[in-house]
PDB file of C-alpha atoms and ligand atoms in Angstrom:
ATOM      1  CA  UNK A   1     103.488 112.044  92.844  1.00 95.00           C
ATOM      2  CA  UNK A   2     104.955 114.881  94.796  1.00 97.00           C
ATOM      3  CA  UNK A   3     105.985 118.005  92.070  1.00 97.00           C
ATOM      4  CA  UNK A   4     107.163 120.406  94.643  1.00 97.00           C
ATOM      5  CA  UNK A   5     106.641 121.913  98.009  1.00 98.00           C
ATOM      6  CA  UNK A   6     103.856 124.080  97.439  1.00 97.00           C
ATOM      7  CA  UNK A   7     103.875 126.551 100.902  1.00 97.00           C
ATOM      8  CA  UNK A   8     105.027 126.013 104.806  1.00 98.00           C
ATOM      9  CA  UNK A   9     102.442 127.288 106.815  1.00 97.00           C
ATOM     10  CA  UNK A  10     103.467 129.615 109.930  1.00 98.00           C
ATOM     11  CA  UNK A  11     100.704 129.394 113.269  1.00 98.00           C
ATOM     12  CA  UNK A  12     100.514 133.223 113.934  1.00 98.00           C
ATOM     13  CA  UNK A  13      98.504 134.655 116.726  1.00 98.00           C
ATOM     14  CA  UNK A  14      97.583 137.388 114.815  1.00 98.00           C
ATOM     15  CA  UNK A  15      97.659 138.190 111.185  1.00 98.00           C
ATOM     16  CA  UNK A  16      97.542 141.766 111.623  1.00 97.00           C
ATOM     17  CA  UNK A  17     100.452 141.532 113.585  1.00 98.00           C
ATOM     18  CA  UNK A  18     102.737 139.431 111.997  1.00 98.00           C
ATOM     19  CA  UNK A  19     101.895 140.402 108.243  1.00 98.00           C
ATOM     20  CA  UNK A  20     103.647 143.854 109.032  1.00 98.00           C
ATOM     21  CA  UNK A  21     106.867 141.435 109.713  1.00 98.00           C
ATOM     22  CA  UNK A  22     106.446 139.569 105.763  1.00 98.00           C
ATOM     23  CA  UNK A  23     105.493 142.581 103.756  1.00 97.00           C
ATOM     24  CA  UNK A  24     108.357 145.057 105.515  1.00 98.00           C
ATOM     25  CA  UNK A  25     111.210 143.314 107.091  1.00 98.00           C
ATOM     26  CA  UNK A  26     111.292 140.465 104.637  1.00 98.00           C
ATOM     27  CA  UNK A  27     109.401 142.595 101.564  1.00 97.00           C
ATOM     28  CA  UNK A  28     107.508 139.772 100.289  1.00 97.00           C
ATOM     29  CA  UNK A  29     103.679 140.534  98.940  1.00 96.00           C
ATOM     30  CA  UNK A  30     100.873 139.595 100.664  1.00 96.00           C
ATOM     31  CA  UNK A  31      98.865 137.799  97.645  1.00 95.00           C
ATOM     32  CA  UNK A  32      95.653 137.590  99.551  1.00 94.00           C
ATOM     33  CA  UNK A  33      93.816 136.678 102.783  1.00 97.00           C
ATOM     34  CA  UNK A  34      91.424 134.091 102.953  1.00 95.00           C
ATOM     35  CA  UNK A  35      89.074 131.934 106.024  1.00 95.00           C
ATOM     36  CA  UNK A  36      88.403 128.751 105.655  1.00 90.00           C
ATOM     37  CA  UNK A  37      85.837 127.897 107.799  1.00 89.00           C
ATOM     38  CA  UNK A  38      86.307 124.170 107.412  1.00 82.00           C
ATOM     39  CA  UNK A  39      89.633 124.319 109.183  1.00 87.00           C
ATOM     40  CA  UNK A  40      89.023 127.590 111.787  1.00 94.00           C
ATOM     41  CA  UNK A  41      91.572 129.284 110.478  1.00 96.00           C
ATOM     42  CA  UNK A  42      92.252 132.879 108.345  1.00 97.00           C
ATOM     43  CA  UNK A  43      95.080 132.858 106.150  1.00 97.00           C
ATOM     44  CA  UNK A  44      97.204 135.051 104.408  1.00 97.00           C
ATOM     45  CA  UNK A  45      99.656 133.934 101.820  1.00 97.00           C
ATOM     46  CA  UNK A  46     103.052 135.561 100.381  1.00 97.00           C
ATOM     47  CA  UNK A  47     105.140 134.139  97.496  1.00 96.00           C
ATOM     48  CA  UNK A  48     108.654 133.481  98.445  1.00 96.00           C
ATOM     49  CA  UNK A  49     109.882 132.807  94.535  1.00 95.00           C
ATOM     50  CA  UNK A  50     107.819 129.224  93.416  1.00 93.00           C
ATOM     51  CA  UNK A  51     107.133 128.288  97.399  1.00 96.00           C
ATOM     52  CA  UNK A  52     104.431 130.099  99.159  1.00 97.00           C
ATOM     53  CA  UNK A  53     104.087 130.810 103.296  1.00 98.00           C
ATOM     54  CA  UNK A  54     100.654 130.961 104.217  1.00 97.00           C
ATOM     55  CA  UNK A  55     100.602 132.537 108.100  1.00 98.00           C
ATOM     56  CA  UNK A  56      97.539 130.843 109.764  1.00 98.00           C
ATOM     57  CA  UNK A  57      95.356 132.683 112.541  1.00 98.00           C
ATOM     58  CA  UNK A  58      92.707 130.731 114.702  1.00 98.00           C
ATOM     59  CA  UNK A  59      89.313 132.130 113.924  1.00 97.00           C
ATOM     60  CA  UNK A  60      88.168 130.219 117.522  1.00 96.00           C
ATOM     61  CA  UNK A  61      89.139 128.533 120.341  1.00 95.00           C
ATOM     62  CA  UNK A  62      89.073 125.262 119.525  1.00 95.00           C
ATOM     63  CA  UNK A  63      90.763 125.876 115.816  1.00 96.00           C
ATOM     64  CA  UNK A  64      93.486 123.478 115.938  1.00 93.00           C
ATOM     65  CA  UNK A  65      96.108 126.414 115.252  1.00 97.00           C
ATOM     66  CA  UNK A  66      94.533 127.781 118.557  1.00 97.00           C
ATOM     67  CA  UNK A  67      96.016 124.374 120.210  1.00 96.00           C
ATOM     68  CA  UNK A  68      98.882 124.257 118.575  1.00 96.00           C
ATOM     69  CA  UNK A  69      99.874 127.504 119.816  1.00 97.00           C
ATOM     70  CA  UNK A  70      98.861 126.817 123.146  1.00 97.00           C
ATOM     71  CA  UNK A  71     101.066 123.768 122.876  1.00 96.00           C
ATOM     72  CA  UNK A  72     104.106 124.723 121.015  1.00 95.00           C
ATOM     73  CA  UNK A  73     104.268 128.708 120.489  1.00 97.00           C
ATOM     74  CA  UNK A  74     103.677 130.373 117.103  1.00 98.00           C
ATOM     75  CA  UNK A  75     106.218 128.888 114.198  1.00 98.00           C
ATOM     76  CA  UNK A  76     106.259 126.412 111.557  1.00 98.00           C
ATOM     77  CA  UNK A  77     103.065 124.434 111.693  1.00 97.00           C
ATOM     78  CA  UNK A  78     103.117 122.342 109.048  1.00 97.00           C
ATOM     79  CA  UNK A  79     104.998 121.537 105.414  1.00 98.00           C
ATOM     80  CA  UNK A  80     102.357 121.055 102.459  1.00 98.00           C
ATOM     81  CA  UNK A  81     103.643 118.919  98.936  1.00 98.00           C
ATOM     82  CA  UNK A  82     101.996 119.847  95.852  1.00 98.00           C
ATOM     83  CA  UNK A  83     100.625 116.694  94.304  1.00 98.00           C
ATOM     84  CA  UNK A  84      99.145 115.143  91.324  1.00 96.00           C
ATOM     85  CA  UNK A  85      96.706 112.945  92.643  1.00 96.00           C
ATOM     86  CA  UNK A  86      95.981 113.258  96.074  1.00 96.00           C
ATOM     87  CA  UNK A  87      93.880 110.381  96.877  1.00 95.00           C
ATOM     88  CA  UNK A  88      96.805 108.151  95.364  1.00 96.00           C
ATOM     89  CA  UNK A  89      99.185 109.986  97.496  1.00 97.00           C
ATOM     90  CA  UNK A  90      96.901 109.555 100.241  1.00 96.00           C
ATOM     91  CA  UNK A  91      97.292 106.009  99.629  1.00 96.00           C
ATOM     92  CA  UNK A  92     100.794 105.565  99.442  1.00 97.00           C
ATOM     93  CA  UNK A  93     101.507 106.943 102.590  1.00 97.00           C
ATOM     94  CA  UNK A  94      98.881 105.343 104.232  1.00 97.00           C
ATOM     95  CA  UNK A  95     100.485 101.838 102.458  1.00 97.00           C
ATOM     96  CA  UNK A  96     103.869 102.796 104.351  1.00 97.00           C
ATOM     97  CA  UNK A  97     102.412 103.740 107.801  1.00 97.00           C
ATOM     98  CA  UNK A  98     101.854 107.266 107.995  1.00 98.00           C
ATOM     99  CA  UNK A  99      98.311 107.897 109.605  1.00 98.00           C
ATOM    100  CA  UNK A 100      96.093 110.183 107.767  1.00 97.00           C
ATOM    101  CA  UNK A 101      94.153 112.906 109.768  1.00 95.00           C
ATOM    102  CA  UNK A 102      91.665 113.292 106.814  1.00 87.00           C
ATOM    103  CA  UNK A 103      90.412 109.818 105.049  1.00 88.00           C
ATOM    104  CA  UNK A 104      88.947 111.988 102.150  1.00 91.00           C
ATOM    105  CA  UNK A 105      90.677 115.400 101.056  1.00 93.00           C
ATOM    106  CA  UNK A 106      88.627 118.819 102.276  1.00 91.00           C
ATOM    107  CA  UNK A 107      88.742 122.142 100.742  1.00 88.00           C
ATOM    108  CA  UNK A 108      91.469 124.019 102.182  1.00 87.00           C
ATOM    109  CA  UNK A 109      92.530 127.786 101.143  1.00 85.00           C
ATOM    110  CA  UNK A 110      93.138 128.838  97.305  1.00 83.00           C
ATOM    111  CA  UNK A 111      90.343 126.728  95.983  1.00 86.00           C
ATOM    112  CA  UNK A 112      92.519 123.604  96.498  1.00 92.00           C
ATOM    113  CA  UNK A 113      92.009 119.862  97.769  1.00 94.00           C
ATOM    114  CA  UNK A 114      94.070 119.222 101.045  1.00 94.00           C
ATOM    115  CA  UNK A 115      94.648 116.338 103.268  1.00 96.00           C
ATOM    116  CA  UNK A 116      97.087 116.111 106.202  1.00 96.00           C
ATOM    117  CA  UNK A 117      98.905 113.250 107.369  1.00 97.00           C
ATOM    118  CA  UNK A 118      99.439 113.384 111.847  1.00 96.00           C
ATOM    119  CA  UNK A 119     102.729 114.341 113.212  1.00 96.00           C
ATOM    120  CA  UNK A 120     102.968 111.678 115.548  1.00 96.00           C
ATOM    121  CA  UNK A 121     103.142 109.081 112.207  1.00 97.00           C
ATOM    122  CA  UNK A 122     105.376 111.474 110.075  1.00 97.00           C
ATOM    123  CA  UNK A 123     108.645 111.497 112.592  1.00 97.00           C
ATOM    124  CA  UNK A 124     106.929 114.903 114.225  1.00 96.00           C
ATOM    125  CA  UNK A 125     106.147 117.167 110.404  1.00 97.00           C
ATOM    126  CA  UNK A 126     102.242 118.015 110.176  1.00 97.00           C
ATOM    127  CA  UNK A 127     102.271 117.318 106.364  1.00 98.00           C
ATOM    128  CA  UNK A 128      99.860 118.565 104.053  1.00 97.00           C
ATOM    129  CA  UNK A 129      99.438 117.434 100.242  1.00 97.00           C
ATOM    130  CA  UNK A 130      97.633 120.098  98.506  1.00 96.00           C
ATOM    131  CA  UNK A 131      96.548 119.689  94.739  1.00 96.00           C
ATOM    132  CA  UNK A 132      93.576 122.453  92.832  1.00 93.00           C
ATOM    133  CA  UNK A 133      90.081 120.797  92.748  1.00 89.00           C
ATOM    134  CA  UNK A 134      89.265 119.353  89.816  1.00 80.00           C
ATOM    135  CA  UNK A 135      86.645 121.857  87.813  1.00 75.00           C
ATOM    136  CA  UNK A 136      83.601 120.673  87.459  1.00 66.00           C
ATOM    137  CA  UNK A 137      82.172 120.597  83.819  1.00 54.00           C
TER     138      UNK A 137
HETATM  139 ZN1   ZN F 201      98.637 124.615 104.270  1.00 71.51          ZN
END
């Protein structure tokens, strides 16, 4: 089940650059800055009351934030759901047509499980469902 939109991420050429923007003209906190190498990307995220932005810079060339900003510009990149069960969520979409882009969840930034569903099967929204991995005992 869905429980809330958990963060939009931002594609950001540079997180030097833009973090400036968050932390002065908007005041929000930077929380912390993180690369995860499984995805090319460094990350910074800022709470924004319960929803988070996480601003994502390509750590290479072929990071797929590098080609979406080649493509499209810096901007919204992509909306991610906090869920309960993410293989079950996985699931349902996949029942009702959406395509996944991952088949099994990865570790994304904060520790967490994340999966992403492809724009082209979600009416044009890179969606991510995001839940924390489950601690091992
Ligand atoms: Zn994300």
């Amino acid at each position: 089940m869905i429980q809330k939109i958990d963060h939009l991420g931002i594609a950001v050429r540079s997180l030097d650059q833009s973090i400036p923007y968050y932390e002065k003209a908007l005041g929000l906190h930077c929380e912390h800055i993180e690369e995860v190498a499984s995805q090319k990307v460094r990350t910074a995220f800022f709470a924004a009351g319960e929803v988070h932005i996480e601003l994502l810079e390509a750590t290479s060339d072929d990071s797929p934030i590098a080609k979406f900003i080649e493509s499209k510009g810096e901007g919204i990149h992509h909306i991610a759901f906090a869920v309960d069960n993410i293989q079950a969520q996985l699931g349902q979409a996949k029942d009702n047509g959406a395509r996944a882009i991952h088949e099994v969840p990865i570790d994304g930034a904060g520790g967490k499980l994340v999966a992403f569903l492809h724009p082209k099967s979600t009416f044009g929204v890179l969606t991510e469902f995001c839940m924390p991995k489950p601690t091992e005992a």
